Short mmCIF file of C-alpha atoms in Angstrom, two decimals:
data_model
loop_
_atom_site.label_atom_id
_atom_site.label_comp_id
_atom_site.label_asym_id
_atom_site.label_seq_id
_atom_site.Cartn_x
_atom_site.Cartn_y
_atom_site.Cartn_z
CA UNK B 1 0.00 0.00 0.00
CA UNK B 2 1.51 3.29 -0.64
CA UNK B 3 1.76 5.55 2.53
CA UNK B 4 2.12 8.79 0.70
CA UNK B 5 -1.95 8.46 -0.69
CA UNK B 6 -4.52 6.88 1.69
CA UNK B 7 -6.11 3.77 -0.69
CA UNK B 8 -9.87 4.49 -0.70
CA UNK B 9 -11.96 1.59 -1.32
CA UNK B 10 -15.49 1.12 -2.79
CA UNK B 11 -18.65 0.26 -2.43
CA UNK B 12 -21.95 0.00 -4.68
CA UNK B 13 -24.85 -0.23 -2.24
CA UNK B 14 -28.90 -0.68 -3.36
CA UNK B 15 -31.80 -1.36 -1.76
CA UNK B 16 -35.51 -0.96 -1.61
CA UNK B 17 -36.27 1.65 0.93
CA UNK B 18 -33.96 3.64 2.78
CA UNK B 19 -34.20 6.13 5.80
CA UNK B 20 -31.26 8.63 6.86
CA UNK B 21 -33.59 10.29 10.05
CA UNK B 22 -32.76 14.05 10.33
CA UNK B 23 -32.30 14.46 14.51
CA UNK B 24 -33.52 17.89 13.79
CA UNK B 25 -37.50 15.65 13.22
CA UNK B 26 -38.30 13.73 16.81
CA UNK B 27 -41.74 12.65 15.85
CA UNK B 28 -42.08 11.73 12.60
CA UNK B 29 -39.17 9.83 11.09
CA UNK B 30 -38.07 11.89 7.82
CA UNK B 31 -35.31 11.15 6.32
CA UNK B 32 -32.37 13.54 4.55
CA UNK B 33 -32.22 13.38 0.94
CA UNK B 34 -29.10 11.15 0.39
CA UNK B 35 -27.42 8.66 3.16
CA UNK B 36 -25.47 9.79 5.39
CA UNK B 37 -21.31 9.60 6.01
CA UNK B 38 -21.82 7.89 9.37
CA UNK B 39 -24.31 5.46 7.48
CA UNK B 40 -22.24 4.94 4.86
CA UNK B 41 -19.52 4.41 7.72
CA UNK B 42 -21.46 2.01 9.43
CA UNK B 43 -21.81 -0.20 6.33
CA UNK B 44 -18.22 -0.55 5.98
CA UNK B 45 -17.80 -1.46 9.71
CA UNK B 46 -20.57 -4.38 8.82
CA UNK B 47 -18.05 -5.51 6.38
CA UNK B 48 -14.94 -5.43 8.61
CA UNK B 49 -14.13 -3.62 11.86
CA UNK B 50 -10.87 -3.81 14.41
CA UNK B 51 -10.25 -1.19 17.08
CA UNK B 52 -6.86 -1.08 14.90
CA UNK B 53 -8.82 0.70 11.73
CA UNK B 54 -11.62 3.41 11.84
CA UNK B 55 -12.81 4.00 8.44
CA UNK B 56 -13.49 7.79 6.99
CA UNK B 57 -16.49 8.37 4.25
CA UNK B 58 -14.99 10.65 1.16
CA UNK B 59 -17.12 10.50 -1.05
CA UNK B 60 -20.46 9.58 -1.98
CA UNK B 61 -22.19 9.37 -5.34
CA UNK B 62 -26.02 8.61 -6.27
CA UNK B 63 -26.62 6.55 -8.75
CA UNK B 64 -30.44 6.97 -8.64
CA UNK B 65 -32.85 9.65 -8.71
CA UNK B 66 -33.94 10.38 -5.10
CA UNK B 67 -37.45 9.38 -4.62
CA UNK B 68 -39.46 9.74 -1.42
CA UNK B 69 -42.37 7.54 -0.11
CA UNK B 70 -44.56 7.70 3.14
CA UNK B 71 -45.70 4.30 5.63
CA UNK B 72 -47.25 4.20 8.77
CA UNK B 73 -44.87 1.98 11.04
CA UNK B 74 -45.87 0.06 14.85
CA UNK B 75 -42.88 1.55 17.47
CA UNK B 76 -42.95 1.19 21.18
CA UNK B 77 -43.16 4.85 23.22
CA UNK B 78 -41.03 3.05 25.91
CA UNK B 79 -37.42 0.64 26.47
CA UNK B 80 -37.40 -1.91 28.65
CA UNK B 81 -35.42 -1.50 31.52
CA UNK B 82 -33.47 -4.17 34.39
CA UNK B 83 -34.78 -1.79 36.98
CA UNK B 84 -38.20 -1.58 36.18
CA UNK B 85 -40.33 -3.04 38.78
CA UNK B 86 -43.34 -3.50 36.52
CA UNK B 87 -43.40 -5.47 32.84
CA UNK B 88 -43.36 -3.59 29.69
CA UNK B 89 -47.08 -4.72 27.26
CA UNK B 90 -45.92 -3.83 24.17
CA UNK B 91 -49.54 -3.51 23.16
CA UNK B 92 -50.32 -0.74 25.78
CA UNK B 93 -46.91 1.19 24.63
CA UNK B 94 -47.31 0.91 21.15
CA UNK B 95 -47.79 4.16 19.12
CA UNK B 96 -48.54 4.57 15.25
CA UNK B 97 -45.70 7.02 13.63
CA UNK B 98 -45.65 8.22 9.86
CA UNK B 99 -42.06 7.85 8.09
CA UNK B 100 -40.77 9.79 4.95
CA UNK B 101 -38.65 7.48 3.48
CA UNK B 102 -36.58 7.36 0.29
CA UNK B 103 -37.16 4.10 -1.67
CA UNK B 104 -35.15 2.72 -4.42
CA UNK B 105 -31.89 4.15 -3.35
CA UNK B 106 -28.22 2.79 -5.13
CA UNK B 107 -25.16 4.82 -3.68
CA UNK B 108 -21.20 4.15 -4.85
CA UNK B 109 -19.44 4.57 -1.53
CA UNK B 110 -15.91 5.71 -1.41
CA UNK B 111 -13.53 5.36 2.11
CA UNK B 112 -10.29 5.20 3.64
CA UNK B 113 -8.92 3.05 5.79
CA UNK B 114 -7.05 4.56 8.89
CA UNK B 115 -4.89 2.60 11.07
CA UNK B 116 -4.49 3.37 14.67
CA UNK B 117 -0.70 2.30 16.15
CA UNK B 118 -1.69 0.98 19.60
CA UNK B 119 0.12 3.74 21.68
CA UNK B 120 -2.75 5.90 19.90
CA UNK B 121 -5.93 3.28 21.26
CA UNK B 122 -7.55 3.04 24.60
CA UNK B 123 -5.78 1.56 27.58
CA UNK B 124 -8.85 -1.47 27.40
CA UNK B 125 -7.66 -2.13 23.66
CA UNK B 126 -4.36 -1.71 24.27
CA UNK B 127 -4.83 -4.78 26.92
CA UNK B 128 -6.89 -6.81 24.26
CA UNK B 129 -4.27 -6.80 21.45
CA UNK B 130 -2.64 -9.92 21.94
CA UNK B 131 -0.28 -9.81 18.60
CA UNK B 132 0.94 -6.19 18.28
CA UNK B 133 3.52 -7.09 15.64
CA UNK B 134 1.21 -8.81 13.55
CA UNK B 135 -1.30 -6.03 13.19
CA UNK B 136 -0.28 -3.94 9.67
CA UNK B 137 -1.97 -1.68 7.45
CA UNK B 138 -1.69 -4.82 4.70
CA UNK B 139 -3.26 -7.09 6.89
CA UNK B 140 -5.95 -5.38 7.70
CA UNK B 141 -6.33 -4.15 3.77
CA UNK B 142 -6.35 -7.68 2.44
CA UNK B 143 -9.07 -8.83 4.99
CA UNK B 144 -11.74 -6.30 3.64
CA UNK B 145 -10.75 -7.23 0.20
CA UNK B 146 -11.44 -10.47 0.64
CA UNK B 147 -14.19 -10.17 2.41
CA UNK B 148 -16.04 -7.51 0.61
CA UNK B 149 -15.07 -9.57 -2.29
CA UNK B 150 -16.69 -12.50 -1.04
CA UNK B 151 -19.94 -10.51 -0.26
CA UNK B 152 -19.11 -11.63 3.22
CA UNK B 153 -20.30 -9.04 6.42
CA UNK B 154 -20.62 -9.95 10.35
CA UNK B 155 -24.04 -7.91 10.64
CA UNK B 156 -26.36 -7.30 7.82
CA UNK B 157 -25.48 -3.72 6.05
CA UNK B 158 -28.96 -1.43 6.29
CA UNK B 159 -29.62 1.73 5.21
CA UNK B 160 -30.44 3.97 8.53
CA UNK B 161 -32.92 1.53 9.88
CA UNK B 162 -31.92 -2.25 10.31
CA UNK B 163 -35.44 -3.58 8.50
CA UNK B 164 -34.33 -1.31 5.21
CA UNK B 165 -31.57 -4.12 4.05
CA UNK B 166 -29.05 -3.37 1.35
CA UNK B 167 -27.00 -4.93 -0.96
CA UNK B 168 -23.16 -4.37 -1.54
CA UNK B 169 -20.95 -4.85 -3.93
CA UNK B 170 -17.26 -3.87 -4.29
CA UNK B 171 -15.66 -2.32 -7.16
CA UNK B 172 -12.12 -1.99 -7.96
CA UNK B 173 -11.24 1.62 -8.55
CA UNK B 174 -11.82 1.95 -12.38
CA UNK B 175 -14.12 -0.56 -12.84
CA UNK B 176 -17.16 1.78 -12.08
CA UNK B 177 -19.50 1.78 -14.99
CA UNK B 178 -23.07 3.42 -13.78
CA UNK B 179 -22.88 6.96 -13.94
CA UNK B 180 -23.77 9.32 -10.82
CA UNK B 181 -27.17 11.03 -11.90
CA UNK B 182 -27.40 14.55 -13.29
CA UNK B 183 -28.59 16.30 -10.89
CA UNK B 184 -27.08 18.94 -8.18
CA UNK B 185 -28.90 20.36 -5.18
CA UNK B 186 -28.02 22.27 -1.57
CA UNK B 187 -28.48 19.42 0.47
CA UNK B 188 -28.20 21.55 3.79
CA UNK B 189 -26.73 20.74 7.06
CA UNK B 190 -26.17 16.86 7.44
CA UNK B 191 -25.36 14.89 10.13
CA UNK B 192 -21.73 13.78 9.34
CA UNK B 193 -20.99 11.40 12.21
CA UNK B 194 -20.80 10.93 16.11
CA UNK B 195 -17.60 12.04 17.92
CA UNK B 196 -17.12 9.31 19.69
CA UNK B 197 -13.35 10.48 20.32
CA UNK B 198 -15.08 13.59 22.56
CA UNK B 199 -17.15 10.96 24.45
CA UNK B 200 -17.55 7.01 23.94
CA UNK B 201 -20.59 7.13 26.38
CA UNK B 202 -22.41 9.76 24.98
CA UNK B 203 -21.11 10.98 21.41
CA UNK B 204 -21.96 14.65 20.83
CA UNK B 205 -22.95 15.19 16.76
CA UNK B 206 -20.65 16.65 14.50
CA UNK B 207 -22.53 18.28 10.97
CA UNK B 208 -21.47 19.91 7.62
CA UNK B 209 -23.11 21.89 4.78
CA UNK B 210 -23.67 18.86 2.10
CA UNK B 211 -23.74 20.03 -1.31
CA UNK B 212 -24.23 17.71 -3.92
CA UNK B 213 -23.07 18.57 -7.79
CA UNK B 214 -23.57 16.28 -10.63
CA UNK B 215 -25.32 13.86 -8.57
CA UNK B 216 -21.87 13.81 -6.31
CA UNK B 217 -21.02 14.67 -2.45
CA UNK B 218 -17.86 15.03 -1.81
CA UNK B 219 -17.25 14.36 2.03
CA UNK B 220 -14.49 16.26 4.55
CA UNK B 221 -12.43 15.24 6.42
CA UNK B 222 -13.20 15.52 10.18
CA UNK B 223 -10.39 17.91 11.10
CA UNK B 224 -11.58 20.07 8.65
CA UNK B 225 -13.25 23.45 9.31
CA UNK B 226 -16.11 22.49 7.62
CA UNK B 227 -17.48 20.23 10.31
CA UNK B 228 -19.78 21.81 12.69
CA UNK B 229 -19.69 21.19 16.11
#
């Protein structure tokens, strides 16, 4: 792997339905326009994760018109708790919510792989690698390959919700043949990811201003003074 340009790796992703919640919405589930770079995140961590790699979104193109559809969905108004001295009748807690979902979605996913020496983790990581030596950036970069190769993923990759399934494919870099639509529009401020670096616990958000040209978003970097916090 060459040191002096991060590889970034891809991902063609389709599925049926598809819903990117905006936090800003608390009753009514709507969903932003395009997925997100902490979904788009999360389906590479479905695919592989280690606490020696975190992967960074940057780029994201959409390969199909964005169309928007409405269903009436069954949720619970409470959780279940190990304190709770009374049982939880899912029939007296459920409640009847409209979502604004996006259906028919495809998305060609682009990411980095960072790897994280071990002086750089958390002291309970630290204590769980057993192998330091053989942890390297071309181990870890032949695993996903294989992997995503093999259509192979610990957890089923979703799109926002974990009932809205998708599809992945990887492509190697050249081999992309479906064109990003033709289409450009101010997509606002989007939730870009969690900073779970600020707090593991309790992640504050972190946002950007999403613009997408020619049917393509390009994502920043999280140093970058373009993420809000």
């Amino acid at each position: 792997m060459d040191k002096t340009k991060p590889k970034l790796y891809c991902l063609e992703i389709r599925g049926d339905f598809a819903c990117f919640t905006r936090p800003e919405l608390k009753v009514e589930r709507v969903s932003y326009d395009v997925i997100t770079p902490s979904a788009a995140r999360n389906i590479f961590q479905c695919i592989f994760w280690k606490p020696a790699i975190q992967w960074h979104i940057r780029r994201i193109e959409v390969l199909k018109p964005i169309r928007r559809t409405s269903i009436r969905r069954n949720e619970v108004g409470s959780r279940m708790s190990h304190r709770a001295k009374k049982p939880l009748f899912i029939e007296e807690q459920r409640q009847q919510r409209t979502a604004y979902i996006l259906r028919d979605v495809a998305y060609r996913i682009y990411a980095e792989m960072e790897f994280i020496p071990l002086e750089k983790r958390t002291k309970k990581q630290q204590e769980e690698c057993k192998d330091p030596k053989a942890e390297t950036p071309e181990k870890y970069d032949a695993i996903f390959l294989e992997r995503a190769t093999k259509g192979q993923c610990f957890t089923q990759p979703y799109l926002g919700c974990r009932e809205f399934a998708c599809s992945f494919e990887y492509i190697p870099r050249g081999q992309e043949e479906d064109l990003p639509i033709d289409e450009s529009r101010d997509l606002g401020i989007m939730l870009f990811d969690m900073d779970f670096e600020k707090n593991l616990q309790c992640p504050p958000p972190l946002f950007f201003h999403a613009q997408m040209i020619n049917g393509v978003i390009k994502v920043p970097h999280k140093s970058s003074k373009e993420i809000l916090r």
